[in-house]
Tab-separated table of C-alpha atoms in Angstrom:
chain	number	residue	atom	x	y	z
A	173	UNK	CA	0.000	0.000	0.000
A	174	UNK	CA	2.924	2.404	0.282
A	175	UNK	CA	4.589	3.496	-3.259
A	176	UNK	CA	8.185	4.791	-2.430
A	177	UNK	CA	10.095	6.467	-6.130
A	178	UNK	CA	12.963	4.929	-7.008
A	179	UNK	CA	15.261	7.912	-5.845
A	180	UNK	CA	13.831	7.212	-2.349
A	181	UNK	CA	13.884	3.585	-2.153
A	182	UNK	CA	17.712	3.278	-3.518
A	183	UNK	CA	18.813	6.050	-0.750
A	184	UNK	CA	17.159	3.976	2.066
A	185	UNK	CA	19.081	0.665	0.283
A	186	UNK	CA	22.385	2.473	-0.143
A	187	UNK	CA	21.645	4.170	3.158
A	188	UNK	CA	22.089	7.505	1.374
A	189	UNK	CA	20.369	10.563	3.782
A	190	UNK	CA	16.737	10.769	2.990
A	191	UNK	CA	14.582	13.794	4.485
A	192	UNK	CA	10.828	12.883	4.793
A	193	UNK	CA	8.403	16.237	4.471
A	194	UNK	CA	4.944	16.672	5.148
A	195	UNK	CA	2.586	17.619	3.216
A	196	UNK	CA	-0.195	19.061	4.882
A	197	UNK	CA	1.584	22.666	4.476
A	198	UNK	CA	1.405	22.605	0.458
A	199	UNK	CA	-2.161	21.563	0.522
A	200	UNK	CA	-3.799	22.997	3.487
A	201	UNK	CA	-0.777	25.413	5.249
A	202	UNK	CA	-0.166	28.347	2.566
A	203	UNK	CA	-1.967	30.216	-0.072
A	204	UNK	CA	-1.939	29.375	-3.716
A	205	UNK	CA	0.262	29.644	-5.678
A	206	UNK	CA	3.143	30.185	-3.146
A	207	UNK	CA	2.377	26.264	-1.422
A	208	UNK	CA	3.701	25.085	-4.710
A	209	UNK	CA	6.707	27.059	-4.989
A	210	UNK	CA	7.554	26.372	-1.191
A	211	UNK	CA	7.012	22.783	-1.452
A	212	UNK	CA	9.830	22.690	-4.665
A	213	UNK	CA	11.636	25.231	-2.723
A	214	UNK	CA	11.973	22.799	0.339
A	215	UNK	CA	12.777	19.336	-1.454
A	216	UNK	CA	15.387	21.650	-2.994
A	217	UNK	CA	17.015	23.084	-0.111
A	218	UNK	CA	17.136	19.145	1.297
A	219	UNK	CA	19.349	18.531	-2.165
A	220	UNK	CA	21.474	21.778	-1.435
A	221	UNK	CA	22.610	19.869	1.833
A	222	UNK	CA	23.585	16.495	-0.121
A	223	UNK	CA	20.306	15.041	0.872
A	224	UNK	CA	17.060	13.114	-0.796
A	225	UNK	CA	13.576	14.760	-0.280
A	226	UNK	CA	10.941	12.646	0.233
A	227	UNK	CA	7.363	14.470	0.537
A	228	UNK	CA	4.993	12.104	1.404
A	229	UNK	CA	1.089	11.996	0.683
A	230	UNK	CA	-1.609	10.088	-0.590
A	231	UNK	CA	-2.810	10.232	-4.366
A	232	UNK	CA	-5.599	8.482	-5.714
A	233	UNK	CA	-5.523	5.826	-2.735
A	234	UNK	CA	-1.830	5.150	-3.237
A	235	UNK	CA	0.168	6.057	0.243
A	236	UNK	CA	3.776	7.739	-1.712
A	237	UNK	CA	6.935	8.622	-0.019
A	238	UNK	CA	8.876	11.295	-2.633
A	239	UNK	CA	6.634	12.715	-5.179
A	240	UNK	CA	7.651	13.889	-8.474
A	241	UNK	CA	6.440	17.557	-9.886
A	242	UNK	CA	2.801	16.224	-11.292
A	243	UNK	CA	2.192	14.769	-7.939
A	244	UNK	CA	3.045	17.927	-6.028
A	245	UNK	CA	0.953	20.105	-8.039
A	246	UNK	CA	-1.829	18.178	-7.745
A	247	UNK	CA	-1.283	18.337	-3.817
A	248	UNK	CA	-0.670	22.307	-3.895
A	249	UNK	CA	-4.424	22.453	-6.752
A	250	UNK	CA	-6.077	21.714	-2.909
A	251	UNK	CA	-9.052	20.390	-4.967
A	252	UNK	CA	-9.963	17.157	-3.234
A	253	UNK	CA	-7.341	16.884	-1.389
A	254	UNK	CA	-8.517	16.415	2.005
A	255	UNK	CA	-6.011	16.461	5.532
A	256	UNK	CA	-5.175	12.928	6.733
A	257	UNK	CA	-3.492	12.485	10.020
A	258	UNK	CA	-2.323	8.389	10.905
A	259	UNK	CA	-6.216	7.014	11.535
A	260	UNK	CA	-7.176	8.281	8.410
A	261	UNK	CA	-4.984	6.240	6.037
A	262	UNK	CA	-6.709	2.863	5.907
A	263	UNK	CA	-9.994	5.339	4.653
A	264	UNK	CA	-8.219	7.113	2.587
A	265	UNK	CA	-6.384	4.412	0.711
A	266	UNK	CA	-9.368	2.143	0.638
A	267	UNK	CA	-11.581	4.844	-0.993
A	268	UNK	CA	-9.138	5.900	-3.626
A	269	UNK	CA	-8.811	9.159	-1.952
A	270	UNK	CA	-6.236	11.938	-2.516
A	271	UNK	CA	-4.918	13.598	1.195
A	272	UNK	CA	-2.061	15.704	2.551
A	273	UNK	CA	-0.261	13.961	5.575
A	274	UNK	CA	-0.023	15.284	8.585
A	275	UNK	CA	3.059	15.040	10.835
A	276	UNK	CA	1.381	11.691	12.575
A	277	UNK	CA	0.769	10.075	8.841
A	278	UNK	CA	3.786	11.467	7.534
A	279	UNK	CA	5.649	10.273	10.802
A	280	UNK	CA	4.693	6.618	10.287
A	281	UNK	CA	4.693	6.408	6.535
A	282	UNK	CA	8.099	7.775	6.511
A	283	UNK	CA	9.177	5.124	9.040
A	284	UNK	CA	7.462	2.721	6.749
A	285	UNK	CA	9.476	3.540	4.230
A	286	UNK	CA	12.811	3.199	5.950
A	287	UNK	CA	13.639	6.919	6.416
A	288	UNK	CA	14.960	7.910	9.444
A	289	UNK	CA	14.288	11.902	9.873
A	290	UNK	CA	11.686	14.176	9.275
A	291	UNK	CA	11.338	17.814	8.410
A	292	UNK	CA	8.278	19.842	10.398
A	293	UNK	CA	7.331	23.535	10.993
A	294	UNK	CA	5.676	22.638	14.202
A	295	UNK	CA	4.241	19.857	16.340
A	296	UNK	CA	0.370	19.358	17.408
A	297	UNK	CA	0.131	18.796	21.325
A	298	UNK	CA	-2.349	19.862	24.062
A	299	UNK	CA	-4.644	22.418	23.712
A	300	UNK	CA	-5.528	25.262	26.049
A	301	UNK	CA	-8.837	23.688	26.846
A	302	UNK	CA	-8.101	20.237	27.740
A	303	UNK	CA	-9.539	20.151	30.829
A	304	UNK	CA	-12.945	20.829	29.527
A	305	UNK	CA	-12.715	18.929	25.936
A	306	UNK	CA	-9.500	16.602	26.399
A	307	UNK	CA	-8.492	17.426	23.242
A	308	UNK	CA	-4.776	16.028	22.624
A	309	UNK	CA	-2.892	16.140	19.027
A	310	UNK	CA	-2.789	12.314	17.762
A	311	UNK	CA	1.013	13.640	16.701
A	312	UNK	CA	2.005	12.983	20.120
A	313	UNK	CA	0.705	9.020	20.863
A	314	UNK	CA	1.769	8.542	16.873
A	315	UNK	CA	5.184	9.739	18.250
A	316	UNK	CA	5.150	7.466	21.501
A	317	UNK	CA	5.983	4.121	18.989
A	318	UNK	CA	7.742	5.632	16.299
A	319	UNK	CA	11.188	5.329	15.595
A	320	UNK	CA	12.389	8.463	13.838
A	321	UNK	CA	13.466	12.133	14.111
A	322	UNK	CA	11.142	15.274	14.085
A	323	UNK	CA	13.425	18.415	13.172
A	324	UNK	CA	10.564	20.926	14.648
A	325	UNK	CA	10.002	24.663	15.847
A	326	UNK	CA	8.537	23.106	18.360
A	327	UNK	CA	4.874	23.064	19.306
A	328	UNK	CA	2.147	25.537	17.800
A	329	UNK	CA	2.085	28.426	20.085
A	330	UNK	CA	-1.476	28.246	20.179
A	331	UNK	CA	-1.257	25.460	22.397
A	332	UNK	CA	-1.178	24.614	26.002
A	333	UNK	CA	2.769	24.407	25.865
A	334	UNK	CA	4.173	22.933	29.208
A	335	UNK	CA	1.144	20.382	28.909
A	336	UNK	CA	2.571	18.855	25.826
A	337	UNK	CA	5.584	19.170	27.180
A	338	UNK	CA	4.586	17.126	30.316
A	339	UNK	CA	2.434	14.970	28.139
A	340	UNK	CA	5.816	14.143	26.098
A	341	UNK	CA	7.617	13.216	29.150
A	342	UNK	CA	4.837	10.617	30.097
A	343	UNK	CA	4.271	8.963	26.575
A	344	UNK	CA	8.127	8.460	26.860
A	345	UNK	CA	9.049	10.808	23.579
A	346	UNK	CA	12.514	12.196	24.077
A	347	UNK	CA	12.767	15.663	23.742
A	348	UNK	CA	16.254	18.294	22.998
A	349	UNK	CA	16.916	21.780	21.810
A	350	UNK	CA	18.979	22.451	19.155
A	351	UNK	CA	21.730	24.395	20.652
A	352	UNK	CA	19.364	25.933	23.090
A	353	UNK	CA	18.098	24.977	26.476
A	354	UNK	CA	14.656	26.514	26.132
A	355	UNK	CA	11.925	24.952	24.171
A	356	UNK	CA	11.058	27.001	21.308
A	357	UNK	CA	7.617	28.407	20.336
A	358	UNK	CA	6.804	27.849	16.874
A	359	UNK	CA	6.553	31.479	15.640
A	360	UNK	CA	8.840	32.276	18.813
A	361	UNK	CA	12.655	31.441	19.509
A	362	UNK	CA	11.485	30.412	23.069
A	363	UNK	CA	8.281	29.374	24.451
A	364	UNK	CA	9.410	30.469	28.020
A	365	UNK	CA	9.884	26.796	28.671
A	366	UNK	CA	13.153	24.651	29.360
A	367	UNK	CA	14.430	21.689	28.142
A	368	UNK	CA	16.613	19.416	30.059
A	369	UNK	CA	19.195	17.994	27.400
A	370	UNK	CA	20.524	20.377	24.264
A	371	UNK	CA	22.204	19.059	20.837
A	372	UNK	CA	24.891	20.795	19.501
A	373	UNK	CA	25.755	19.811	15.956
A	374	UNK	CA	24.022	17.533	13.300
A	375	UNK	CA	26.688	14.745	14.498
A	376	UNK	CA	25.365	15.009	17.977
A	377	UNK	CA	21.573	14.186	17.236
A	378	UNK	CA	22.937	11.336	14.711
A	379	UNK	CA	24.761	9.760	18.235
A	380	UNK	CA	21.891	10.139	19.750
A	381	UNK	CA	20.324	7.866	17.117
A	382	UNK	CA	22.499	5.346	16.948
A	383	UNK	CA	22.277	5.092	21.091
A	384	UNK	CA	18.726	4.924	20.788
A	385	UNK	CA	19.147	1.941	18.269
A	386	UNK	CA	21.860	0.118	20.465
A	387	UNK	CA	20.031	0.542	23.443
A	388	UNK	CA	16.916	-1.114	22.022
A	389	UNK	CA	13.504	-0.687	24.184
A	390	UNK	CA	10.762	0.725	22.567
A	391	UNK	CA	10.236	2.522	19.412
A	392	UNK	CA	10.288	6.500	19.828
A	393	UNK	CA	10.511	9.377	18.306
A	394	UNK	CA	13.583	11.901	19.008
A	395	UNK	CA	11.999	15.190	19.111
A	396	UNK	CA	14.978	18.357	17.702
A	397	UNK	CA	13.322	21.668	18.612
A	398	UNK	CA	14.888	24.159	16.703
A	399	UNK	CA	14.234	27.414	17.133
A	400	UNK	CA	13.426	30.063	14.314
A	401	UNK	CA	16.172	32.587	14.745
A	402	UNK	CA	15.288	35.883	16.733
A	403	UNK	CA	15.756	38.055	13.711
A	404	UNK	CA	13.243	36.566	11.898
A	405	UNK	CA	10.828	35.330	14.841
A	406	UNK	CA	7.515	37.048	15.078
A	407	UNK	CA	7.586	39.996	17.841
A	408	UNK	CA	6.400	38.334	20.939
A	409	UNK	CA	4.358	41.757	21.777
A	410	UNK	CA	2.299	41.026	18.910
A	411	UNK	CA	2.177	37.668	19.232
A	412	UNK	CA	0.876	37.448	22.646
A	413	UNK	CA	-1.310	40.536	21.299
A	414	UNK	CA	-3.051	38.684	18.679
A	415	UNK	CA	-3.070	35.385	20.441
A	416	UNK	CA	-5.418	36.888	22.873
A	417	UNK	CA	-7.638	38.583	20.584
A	418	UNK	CA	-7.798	35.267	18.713
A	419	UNK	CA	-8.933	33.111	21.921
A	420	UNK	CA	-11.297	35.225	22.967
A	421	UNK	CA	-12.833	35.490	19.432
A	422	UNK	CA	-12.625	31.232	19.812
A	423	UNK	CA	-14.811	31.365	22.994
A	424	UNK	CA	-17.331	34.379	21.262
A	425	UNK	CA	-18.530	32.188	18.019
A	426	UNK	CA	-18.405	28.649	20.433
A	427	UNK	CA	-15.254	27.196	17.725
A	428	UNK	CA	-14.018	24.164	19.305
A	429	UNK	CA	-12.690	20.869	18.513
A	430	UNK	CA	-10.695	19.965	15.219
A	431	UNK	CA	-12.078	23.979	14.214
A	432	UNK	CA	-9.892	25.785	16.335
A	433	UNK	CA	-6.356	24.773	15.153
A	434	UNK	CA	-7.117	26.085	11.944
A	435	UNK	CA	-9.105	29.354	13.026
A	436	UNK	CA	-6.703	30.176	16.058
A	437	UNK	CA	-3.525	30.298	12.882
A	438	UNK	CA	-5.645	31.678	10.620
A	439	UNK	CA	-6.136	34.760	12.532
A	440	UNK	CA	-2.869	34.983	13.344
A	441	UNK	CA	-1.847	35.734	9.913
A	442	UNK	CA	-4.575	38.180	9.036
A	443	UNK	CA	-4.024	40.133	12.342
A	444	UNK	CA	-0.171	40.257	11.985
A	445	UNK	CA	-0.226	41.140	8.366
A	446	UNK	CA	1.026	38.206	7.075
A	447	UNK	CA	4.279	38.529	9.591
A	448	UNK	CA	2.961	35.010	11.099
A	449	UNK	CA	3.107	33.414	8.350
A	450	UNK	CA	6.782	34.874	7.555
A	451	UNK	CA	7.959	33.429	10.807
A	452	UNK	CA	6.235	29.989	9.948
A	453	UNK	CA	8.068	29.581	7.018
A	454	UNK	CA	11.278	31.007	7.913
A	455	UNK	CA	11.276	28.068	11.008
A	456	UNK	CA	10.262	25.188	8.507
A	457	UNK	CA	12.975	26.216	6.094
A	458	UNK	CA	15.306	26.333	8.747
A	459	UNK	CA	14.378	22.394	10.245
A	460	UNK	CA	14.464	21.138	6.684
A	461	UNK	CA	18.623	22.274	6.261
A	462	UNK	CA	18.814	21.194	9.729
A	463	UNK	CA	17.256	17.926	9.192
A	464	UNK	CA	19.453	17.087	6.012
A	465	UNK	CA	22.142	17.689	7.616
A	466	UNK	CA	21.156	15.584	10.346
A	467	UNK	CA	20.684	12.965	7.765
A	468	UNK	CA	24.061	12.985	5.535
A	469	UNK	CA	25.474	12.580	9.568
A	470	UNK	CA	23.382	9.798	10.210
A	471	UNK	CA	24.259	8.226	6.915
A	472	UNK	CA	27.900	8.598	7.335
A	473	UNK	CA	29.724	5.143	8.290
């Protein structure tokens, strides 16, 4: 059920670096036509680095790790393209569908497929509500049993940070900052958070794989939080600003659920003139060098 291009499948074989990508951001995270042009944008920043892209979706019920430039447009048209996280694959697949993974689907697809790291803006995790709605990203359980790398900016600001953070801890994911000891915040260098272990070089996260492989135990992700540089982060004024404005707008209209994700970010753009979105994009393009060269160490012999 899972198509892998040839590129891919003779990098995993040769144990060449391979860079899995989501795409949930071409189809569903960016306006037309700029998804398109940051989705070949990304695969080719993974090449710059001496790495293999592999954006992973679903297209016309077949499950693909790498797609090649038909493929990709099709994902960036949006129409019929519908947002699959992990429980929705068997559906999908089975009704000939055509989706854009999230990081949970792309998370175990790409593990499927052999490859080792992955490329994310930011992670799902607890939202503010939980204790009235227990509403928990399926990222994080999806995590919990996979065995691969998330390069991340973290979690979505939007979200009930030290909660996921805790919520990490007890599902058993392991969690470091890339040459920081404070989580980052998506949009944010630093959530205001810390993190108890930091990784200093692409060599040092590759280690850390290799440990976790000699070691054995259960399969686990290795989450990299990476922060978006301070130059180019959103200004946390605003940010805390807008993020207010934006929950109490939530609670006004009764948005909850699966609804509020997409609603709580969507504001956040039109409210900080787009600078939200700048910040989102300058964090993914900075996990997806980070993450290949995380993979050409991880390759090495």
């Amino acid at each position: 059920m899972l198509s892998v291009s040839e590129e891919v499948r003779e990098a995993v074989e040769r144990r060449r670096p391979v860079v899995a990508l989501e795409s949930t951001i071409i189809a569903h995270g960016l306006p037309r036509p700029q998804n398109l042009q940051v989705a070949l944008e990304l695969e080719e920043l993974v090449r710059r680095e001496g790495a293999v892209p592999a954006t992973i979706a679903v297209v016309d019920g077949q499950a693909r790790a790498g797609l090649d430039k038909e493929q990709l447009e099709r994902i960036a048209a949006g129409e019929g393209i519908r947002k699959l996280g992990h429980r929705d694959l068997a559906l999908a697949v089975a009704a000939g569908a055509s989706g854009a993974t999230t990081v949970s689907a792309t998370a175990l697809l790409a593990a499927r497929a052999g490859i080792r790291i992955f490329a994310t803006g930011g992670l799902g995790g607890v939202h503010r509500q939980w204790t009235a709605d227990q509403d928990e990203s399926a990222d994080l359980r999806l995590l919990a049993r996979t065995s691969i790398a998330v390069v991340c900016a973290g979690v979505k600001s939007i979200l009930d940070v030290p909660a996921t953070l805790q919520r990490l801890e007890t599902l058993g994911v392991a969690v470091a900052g890339y040459g920081t000891d404070r989580f980052p915040g998506f949009y944010l260098t630093d959530s205001g958070h810390p993190v108890d272990w930091t990784l200093r070089s692409p060599d040092d996260v590759a280690a850390v794989l290799r440990a976790q492989d000699l070691l054995g135990g259960p399969d686990s992700a290795l989450v990299v939080a990476n922060p978006v540089d301070v130059s180019q982060q959103l200004d946390p004024g605003l940010h805390a600003r807008v993020l207010a404005e934006a929950l109490r707008e939530c609670d006004k209209r009764g948005i909850s659920g699966q609804a509020v994700t997409p609603f709580l970010l969507d504001y956040l753009v039109r409210r900080t003139d787009g600078a939200s979105l700048s910040a989102n994009l300058a964090a993914v393009r900075g996990n997806v060098r980070l993450a290949a060269r995380i993979a050409v160490s991880w390759s090495a012999p």
